[in-house]
Amino acid sequence: MASSTSARLQLPQLDGVEAAKRAAAYAAVDAHVRAEDRVIGIGSGSTVPYVVERIVQQGKAVNAGRWFVPTGFQSKELIVHAGLQLGDVDCYPVIDVTIDGADEVDSALNAIKGGGACHLREKVLAEAAKVFVVVADYRKNGTALGQAWTQGVPVEVAEFAYAKVMRDLQRMGGKPVLRMGKAKAGPVVTDNGNFVIDAPFSAEVMAQPRALLQQIKLLTGVLEVGLFVDVVQAAYFGNQDGTITTKV
Ligand code: 5RP
């Protein structure tokens, strides 16, 4: 069971959920990105821009000697536009610290990720990192997976295998849906050229995330599952009242 603590930060004014995201991101950077860190993984989603914002505030001198490895197109753009040096996991298979968003985190630091369809690369960068930290607003801070994030477990699949994997997930008791783009004109295609299935499962099944992860990973055609089990070392949540909740 992870422990949980709270602290108040002085932060620039910003409203509601955005303020909470920024507070979490700033707290995580301040706690985990050390001056001597040379390779930093940058995750995906709407909280991560605040991570980059805080890193840029650490100054040009320290950032000049660093490489930043993205989890996808969005974070690559963030890194480039912030004037930071872009690296990749081919060159840097060992990352000092990766900071990423999350869709939900339970009390044991298990997480659901992949709401932005980036979870394959996100998991690679999480596992490549000596320290993997997630940042989120208060809505993502839960006790059990599948309560706040009801859309289901994101599963990245090879395009030609999606119908077969949907059937497999149904047989496992899930209610899989192929993720469609915003205009519903076609399926979401990941940065790796694959499809994403969202598979809700019962609370009983979600209560055993490691077993579920292992079962889905074994399905032929599955590239990665958005269940992050025993990977997250710390989670920072910005709260509505300006405080931060930390789970370690
Ligand atoms: C993308 C992710 C994101 O990190 C996750 O969806 C959280 O995003 P946000 O910070 O916008 O809430 O897993 O695949």
mmCIF file of C-alpha atoms and ligand atoms in Angstrom:
data_model
loop_
_atom_site.group_PDB
_atom_site.id
_atom_site.type_symbol
_atom_site.label_atom_id
_atom_site.label_comp_id
_atom_site.label_asym_id
_atom_site.label_seq_id
_atom_site.Cartn_x
_atom_site.Cartn_y
_atom_site.Cartn_z
ATOM 1 C CA MET A 1 0.000 0.000 0.000
ATOM 2 C CA ALA A 2 1.378 3.411 -0.974
ATOM 3 C CA SER A 3 1.545 6.189 1.623
ATOM 4 C CA SER A 4 -0.009 9.596 0.998
ATOM 5 C CA THR A 5 1.055 13.104 2.136
ATOM 6 C CA SER A 6 -0.075 16.695 1.423
ATOM 7 C CA ALA A 7 1.797 20.022 1.148
ATOM 8 C CA ARG A 8 0.934 23.561 0.000
ATOM 9 C CA LEU A 9 2.835 25.253 -2.853
ATOM 10 C CA GLN A 10 2.979 28.914 -3.921
ATOM 11 C CA LEU A 11 1.907 28.848 -7.595
ATOM 12 C CA PRO A 12 0.905 31.324 -10.291
ATOM 13 C CA GLN A 13 -2.878 31.929 -10.550
ATOM 14 C CA LEU A 14 -4.730 29.502 -12.849
ATOM 15 C CA ASP A 15 -8.308 28.213 -12.626
ATOM 16 C CA GLY A 16 -9.699 24.857 -11.437
ATOM 17 C CA VAL A 17 -8.453 21.670 -12.980
ATOM 18 C CA GLU A 18 -5.690 23.425 -14.931
ATOM 19 C CA ALA A 19 -4.296 24.893 -11.714
ATOM 20 C CA ALA A 20 -4.358 21.435 -10.173
ATOM 21 C CA LYS A 21 -2.497 19.930 -13.135
ATOM 22 C CA ARG A 22 0.135 22.635 -13.029
ATOM 23 C CA ALA A 23 0.600 22.299 -9.275
ATOM 24 C CA ALA A 24 1.139 18.542 -9.589
ATOM 25 C CA ALA A 25 3.587 18.956 -12.467
ATOM 26 C CA TYR A 26 5.624 21.616 -10.695
ATOM 27 C CA ALA A 27 5.793 19.566 -7.497
ATOM 28 C CA ALA A 28 6.988 16.472 -9.365
ATOM 29 C CA VAL A 29 9.680 18.357 -11.302
ATOM 30 C CA ASP A 30 10.890 20.082 -8.145
ATOM 31 C CA ALA A 31 11.110 16.768 -6.300
ATOM 32 C CA HIS A 32 12.486 14.485 -9.012
ATOM 33 C CA VAL A 33 14.362 16.345 -11.769
ATOM 34 C CA ARG A 34 17.794 16.889 -10.234
ATOM 35 C CA ALA A 35 20.454 19.203 -11.651
ATOM 36 C CA GLU A 36 22.678 16.218 -12.463
ATOM 37 C CA ASP A 37 20.001 14.357 -14.482
ATOM 38 C CA ARG A 38 21.037 14.144 -18.137
ATOM 39 C CA VAL A 39 18.245 12.115 -19.787
ATOM 40 C CA ILE A 40 14.622 12.951 -19.043
ATOM 41 C CA GLY A 41 11.517 11.207 -20.393
ATOM 42 C CA ILE A 42 8.568 13.428 -21.225
ATOM 43 C CA GLY A 43 5.118 11.806 -21.277
ATOM 44 C CA SER A 44 1.858 12.675 -23.037
ATOM 45 C CA GLY A 45 -1.398 14.422 -22.253
ATOM 46 C CA SER A 46 -2.633 17.783 -21.030
ATOM 47 C CA THR A 47 -0.698 17.813 -17.720
ATOM 48 C CA VAL A 48 2.720 17.239 -19.253
ATOM 49 C CA PRO A 49 3.041 20.749 -20.807
ATOM 50 C CA TYR A 50 3.316 22.036 -17.235
ATOM 51 C CA VAL A 51 6.164 19.589 -16.622
ATOM 52 C CA VAL A 52 8.029 21.060 -19.569
ATOM 53 C CA GLU A 53 7.146 24.587 -18.407
ATOM 54 C CA ARG A 54 8.741 23.907 -15.019
ATOM 55 C CA ILE A 55 11.809 22.259 -16.554
ATOM 56 C CA VAL A 56 12.343 25.298 -18.783
ATOM 57 C CA GLN A 57 12.204 27.434 -15.627
ATOM 58 C CA GLN A 58 15.207 25.476 -14.306
ATOM 59 C CA GLY A 59 17.262 27.495 -16.793
ATOM 60 C CA LYS A 60 19.172 27.237 -20.046
ATOM 61 C CA ALA A 61 22.465 26.335 -18.387
ATOM 62 C CA VAL A 62 21.242 23.102 -16.789
ATOM 63 C CA ASN A 63 19.032 22.146 -19.760
ATOM 64 C CA ALA A 64 21.842 22.605 -22.296
ATOM 65 C CA GLY A 65 23.480 19.410 -21.063
ATOM 66 C CA ARG A 66 20.295 17.353 -21.101
ATOM 67 C CA TRP A 67 18.438 15.157 -23.581
ATOM 68 C CA PHE A 68 14.656 14.877 -23.553
ATOM 69 C CA VAL A 69 13.003 11.684 -24.794
ATOM 70 C CA PRO A 70 9.325 11.949 -25.888
ATOM 71 C CA THR A 71 6.539 9.345 -25.609
ATOM 72 C CA GLY A 72 4.932 10.447 -28.868
ATOM 73 C CA PHE A 73 4.310 13.182 -31.388
ATOM 74 C CA GLN A 74 2.728 15.584 -28.881
ATOM 75 C CA SER A 75 5.629 15.466 -26.439
ATOM 76 C CA LYS A 76 8.147 15.633 -29.270
ATOM 77 C CA GLU A 77 6.543 18.909 -30.348
ATOM 78 C CA LEU A 78 6.555 20.162 -26.753
ATOM 79 C CA ILE A 79 10.273 19.454 -26.402
ATOM 80 C CA VAL A 80 11.183 21.048 -29.717
ATOM 81 C CA HIS A 81 9.047 24.161 -29.169
ATOM 82 C CA ALA A 82 10.499 24.626 -25.683
ATOM 83 C CA GLY A 83 13.980 24.736 -27.244
ATOM 84 C CA LEU A 84 15.096 21.569 -25.442
ATOM 85 C CA GLN A 85 17.338 18.898 -26.996
ATOM 86 C CA LEU A 86 15.412 15.991 -28.444
ATOM 87 C CA GLY A 87 16.682 12.485 -27.726
ATOM 88 C CA ASP A 88 15.268 9.037 -28.389
ATOM 89 C CA VAL A 89 15.199 5.738 -26.627
ATOM 90 C CA ASP A 90 17.537 4.158 -29.232
ATOM 91 C CA CYS A 91 20.306 6.468 -28.026
ATOM 92 C CA TYR A 92 19.190 6.598 -24.394
ATOM 93 C CA PRO A 93 17.746 3.244 -23.299
ATOM 94 C CA VAL A 94 18.423 4.281 -19.700
ATOM 95 C CA ILE A 95 16.538 7.404 -18.640
ATOM 96 C CA ASP A 96 17.229 9.226 -15.365
ATOM 97 C CA VAL A 97 13.598 10.174 -14.745
ATOM 98 C CA THR A 98 10.381 10.032 -16.766
ATOM 99 C CA ILE A 99 7.396 12.190 -15.810
ATOM 100 C CA ASP A 100 4.031 11.400 -17.401
ATOM 101 C CA GLY A 101 0.300 11.908 -16.912
ATOM 102 C CA ALA A 102 -2.195 9.238 -15.842
ATOM 103 C CA ASP A 103 -5.880 8.525 -16.304
ATOM 104 C CA GLU A 104 -6.292 6.939 -12.855
ATOM 105 C CA VAL A 105 -4.005 5.822 -10.034
ATOM 106 C CA ASP A 106 -5.077 3.466 -7.238
ATOM 107 C CA SER A 107 -3.876 3.330 -3.649
ATOM 108 C CA ALA A 108 -1.099 0.843 -4.535
ATOM 109 C CA LEU A 109 0.276 3.103 -7.308
ATOM 110 C CA ASN A 110 -1.139 0.969 -10.102
ATOM 111 C CA ALA A 111 -2.299 3.182 -12.969
ATOM 112 C CA ILE A 112 -4.433 3.246 -16.076
ATOM 113 C CA LYS A 113 -2.809 5.120 -18.944
ATOM 114 C CA GLY A 114 -3.536 5.401 -22.648
ATOM 115 C CA GLY A 115 -6.370 7.914 -22.671
ATOM 116 C CA GLY A 116 -4.287 9.683 -25.299
ATOM 117 C CA ALA A 117 -3.417 6.399 -27.093
ATOM 118 C CA CYS A 118 0.304 6.699 -26.255
ATOM 119 C CA HIS A 119 0.620 3.885 -23.707
ATOM 120 C CA LEU A 120 2.959 1.640 -25.732
ATOM 121 C CA ARG A 121 5.693 4.267 -25.897
ATOM 122 C CA GLU A 122 4.781 5.517 -22.434
ATOM 123 C CA LYS A 123 5.395 2.104 -20.931
ATOM 124 C CA VAL A 124 8.726 1.775 -22.727
ATOM 125 C CA LEU A 125 9.852 5.107 -21.277
ATOM 126 C CA ALA A 126 8.451 4.221 -17.856
ATOM 127 C CA GLU A 127 10.399 0.956 -17.759
ATOM 128 C CA ALA A 128 13.542 2.559 -19.221
ATOM 129 C CA ALA A 129 13.537 5.130 -16.419
ATOM 130 C CA LYS A 130 15.369 4.797 -13.123
ATOM 131 C CA VAL A 131 12.469 6.767 -11.642
ATOM 132 C CA PHE A 132 8.952 6.937 -13.089
ATOM 133 C CA VAL A 133 6.625 9.611 -11.738
ATOM 134 C CA VAL A 134 3.042 10.447 -12.714
ATOM 135 C CA VAL A 135 1.292 13.800 -12.420
ATOM 136 C CA ALA A 136 -2.443 14.446 -12.529
ATOM 137 C CA ASP A 137 -5.299 16.472 -11.124
ATOM 138 C CA TYR A 138 -7.458 15.298 -8.200
ATOM 139 C CA ARG A 139 -9.964 13.501 -10.469
ATOM 140 C CA LYS A 140 -7.396 10.783 -11.207
ATOM 141 C CA ASN A 141 -6.578 9.999 -7.579
ATOM 142 C CA GLY A 142 -8.501 6.846 -6.706
ATOM 143 C CA THR A 143 -8.389 3.798 -4.490
ATOM 144 C CA ALA A 144 -9.217 1.111 -7.078
ATOM 145 C CA LEU A 145 -8.838 1.136 -10.852
ATOM 146 C CA GLY A 146 -11.926 1.502 -13.022
ATOM 147 C CA GLN A 147 -13.849 3.754 -10.627
ATOM 148 C CA ALA A 148 -12.929 7.225 -11.928
ATOM 149 C CA TRP A 149 -11.786 6.000 -15.355
ATOM 150 C CA THR A 150 -14.827 4.084 -16.602
ATOM 151 C CA GLN A 151 -13.884 4.065 -20.293
ATOM 152 C CA GLY A 152 -12.022 0.779 -19.809
ATOM 153 C CA VAL A 153 -8.501 -0.556 -20.180
ATOM 154 C CA PRO A 154 -6.790 0.880 -23.286
ATOM 155 C CA VAL A 155 -5.340 -1.900 -25.439
ATOM 156 C CA GLU A 156 -3.119 -1.087 -28.456
ATOM 157 C CA VAL A 157 -3.591 -3.693 -31.196
ATOM 158 C CA ALA A 158 -2.227 -4.373 -34.657
ATOM 159 C CA GLU A 159 -4.845 -3.077 -37.086
ATOM 160 C CA PHE A 160 -5.413 -6.411 -38.838
ATOM 161 C CA ALA A 161 -5.949 -8.192 -35.507
ATOM 162 C CA TYR A 162 -8.461 -5.841 -33.884
ATOM 163 C CA ALA A 163 -11.641 -7.867 -34.508
ATOM 164 C CA LYS A 164 -10.036 -11.043 -33.178
ATOM 165 C CA VAL A 165 -8.724 -9.243 -30.066
ATOM 166 C CA MET A 166 -12.198 -7.691 -29.493
ATOM 167 C CA ARG A 167 -13.632 -11.215 -29.472
ATOM 168 C CA ASP A 168 -10.890 -12.413 -27.098
ATOM 169 C CA LEU A 169 -11.615 -9.535 -24.698
ATOM 170 C CA GLN A 170 -15.358 -10.299 -24.816
ATOM 171 C CA ARG A 171 -14.628 -13.918 -23.927
ATOM 172 C CA MET A 172 -12.622 -12.647 -20.941
ATOM 173 C CA GLY A 173 -15.746 -10.811 -19.729
ATOM 174 C CA GLY A 174 -14.861 -7.351 -21.058
ATOM 175 C CA LYS A 175 -17.036 -4.999 -23.068
ATOM 176 C CA PRO A 176 -14.534 -3.866 -25.704
ATOM 177 C CA VAL A 177 -15.099 -0.892 -27.994
ATOM 178 C CA LEU A 178 -12.849 0.162 -30.853
ATOM 179 C CA ARG A 179 -11.732 3.735 -30.119
ATOM 180 C CA MET A 180 -12.952 6.134 -32.793
ATOM 181 C CA GLY A 181 -11.594 9.562 -33.701
ATOM 182 C CA LYS A 182 -13.405 12.711 -32.551
ATOM 183 C CA ALA A 183 -15.428 13.053 -35.772
ATOM 184 C CA LYS A 184 -16.157 9.272 -35.646
ATOM 185 C CA ALA A 185 -14.946 9.123 -39.253
ATOM 186 C CA GLY A 186 -12.607 6.247 -38.468
ATOM 187 C CA PRO A 187 -10.635 4.538 -35.704
ATOM 188 C CA VAL A 188 -7.955 6.355 -33.715
ATOM 189 C CA VAL A 189 -4.538 5.442 -35.133
ATOM 190 C CA THR A 190 -1.615 5.570 -32.693
ATOM 191 C CA ASP A 191 1.826 7.087 -33.327
ATOM 192 C CA ASN A 192 2.851 3.491 -34.126
ATOM 193 C CA GLY A 193 0.138 2.980 -36.775
ATOM 194 C CA ASN A 194 -2.056 0.726 -34.624
ATOM 195 C CA PHE A 195 -5.659 0.781 -33.326
ATOM 196 C CA VAL A 196 -6.822 1.143 -29.700
ATOM 197 C CA ILE A 197 -9.559 -0.901 -28.040
ATOM 198 C CA ASP A 198 -11.087 0.313 -24.761
ATOM 199 C CA ALA A 199 -12.173 -2.633 -22.644
ATOM 200 C CA PRO A 200 -14.186 -2.088 -19.449
ATOM 201 C CA PHE A 201 -14.157 -4.996 -16.973
ATOM 202 C CA SER A 202 -16.066 -5.625 -13.740
ATOM 203 C CA ALA A 203 -14.803 -4.182 -10.449
ATOM 204 C CA GLU A 204 -13.770 -7.701 -9.351
ATOM 205 C CA VAL A 205 -11.549 -8.135 -12.412
ATOM 206 C CA MET A 206 -10.129 -4.592 -12.150
ATOM 207 C CA ALA A 207 -9.207 -5.313 -8.529
ATOM 208 C CA GLN A 208 -6.514 -7.717 -9.808
ATOM 209 C CA PRO A 209 -4.691 -5.472 -12.313
ATOM 210 C CA ARG A 210 -1.560 -7.623 -12.589
ATOM 211 C CA ALA A 211 -3.564 -10.750 -13.490
ATOM 212 C CA LEU A 212 -5.631 -8.782 -16.011
ATOM 213 C CA LEU A 213 -2.523 -7.221 -17.547
ATOM 214 C CA GLN A 214 -0.857 -10.613 -17.949
ATOM 215 C CA GLN A 215 -3.966 -12.135 -19.517
ATOM 216 C CA ILE A 216 -4.469 -9.353 -22.057
ATOM 217 C CA LYS A 217 -0.746 -9.188 -22.939
ATOM 218 C CA LEU A 218 -0.885 -12.836 -24.002
ATOM 219 C CA LEU A 219 -3.547 -12.202 -26.652
ATOM 220 C CA THR A 220 -1.947 -12.390 -30.092
ATOM 221 C CA GLY A 221 -2.226 -9.025 -31.838
ATOM 222 C CA VAL A 222 -1.920 -6.988 -28.624
ATOM 223 C CA LEU A 223 1.040 -4.599 -28.586
ATOM 224 C CA GLU A 224 0.546 -3.073 -25.133
ATOM 225 C CA VAL A 225 -1.985 -2.675 -22.349
ATOM 226 C CA GLY A 226 -2.645 0.586 -20.504
ATOM 227 C CA LEU A 227 -2.370 -1.066 -17.088
ATOM 228 C CA PHE A 228 0.824 0.110 -15.354
ATOM 229 C CA VAL A 229 1.482 -2.298 -12.495
ATOM 230 C CA ASP A 230 4.513 -1.910 -10.201
ATOM 231 C CA VAL A 231 6.011 0.761 -12.481
ATOM 232 C CA VAL A 232 4.950 4.039 -10.865
ATOM 233 C CA GLN A 233 7.282 5.107 -8.049
ATOM 234 C CA ALA A 234 5.544 8.342 -7.104
ATOM 235 C CA ALA A 235 2.309 10.121 -8.043
ATOM 236 C CA TYR A 236 1.507 13.809 -7.559
ATOM 237 C CA PHE A 237 -2.082 15.068 -7.636
ATOM 238 C CA GLY A 238 -3.064 18.717 -7.631
ATOM 239 C CA ASN A 239 -6.131 19.339 -5.461
ATOM 240 C CA GLN A 240 -8.930 21.899 -5.792
ATOM 241 C CA ASP A 241 -7.744 23.806 -2.719
ATOM 242 C CA GLY A 242 -4.213 24.289 -4.071
ATOM 243 C CA THR A 243 -2.632 21.499 -2.042
ATOM 244 C CA ILE A 244 -0.746 18.549 -3.502
ATOM 245 C CA THR A 245 -1.372 14.924 -2.591
ATOM 246 C CA THR A 246 1.669 12.708 -3.006
ATOM 247 C CA LYS A 247 1.557 8.925 -3.171
ATOM 248 C CA VAL A 248 4.830 7.004 -2.878
HETATM 249 C C1 5RP B 1 -1.827 9.264 -22.898
HETATM 250 C C2 5RP B 1 -1.860 9.177 -21.427
HETATM 251 C C3 5RP B 1 -1.962 10.451 -20.671
HETATM 252 O O1 5RP B 1 -0.830 10.608 -19.892
HETATM 253 C C4 5RP B 1 -3.209 10.381 -19.836
HETATM 254 O O2 5RP B 1 -4.319 10.232 -20.712
HETATM 255 C C5 5RP B 1 -3.388 11.620 -18.961
HETATM 256 O O3 5RP B 1 -3.679 12.743 -19.718
HETATM 257 P P1 5RP B 1 -4.085 14.142 -19.068
HETATM 258 O O4 5RP B 1 -2.842 14.704 -18.427
HETATM 259 O O5 5RP B 1 -4.574 14.944 -20.240
HETATM 260 O O6 5RP B 1 -5.169 13.894 -18.062
HETATM 261 O O7 5RP B 1 -1.800 8.133 -20.841
HETATM 262 O O8 5RP B 1 -1.810 7.994 -23.486
#
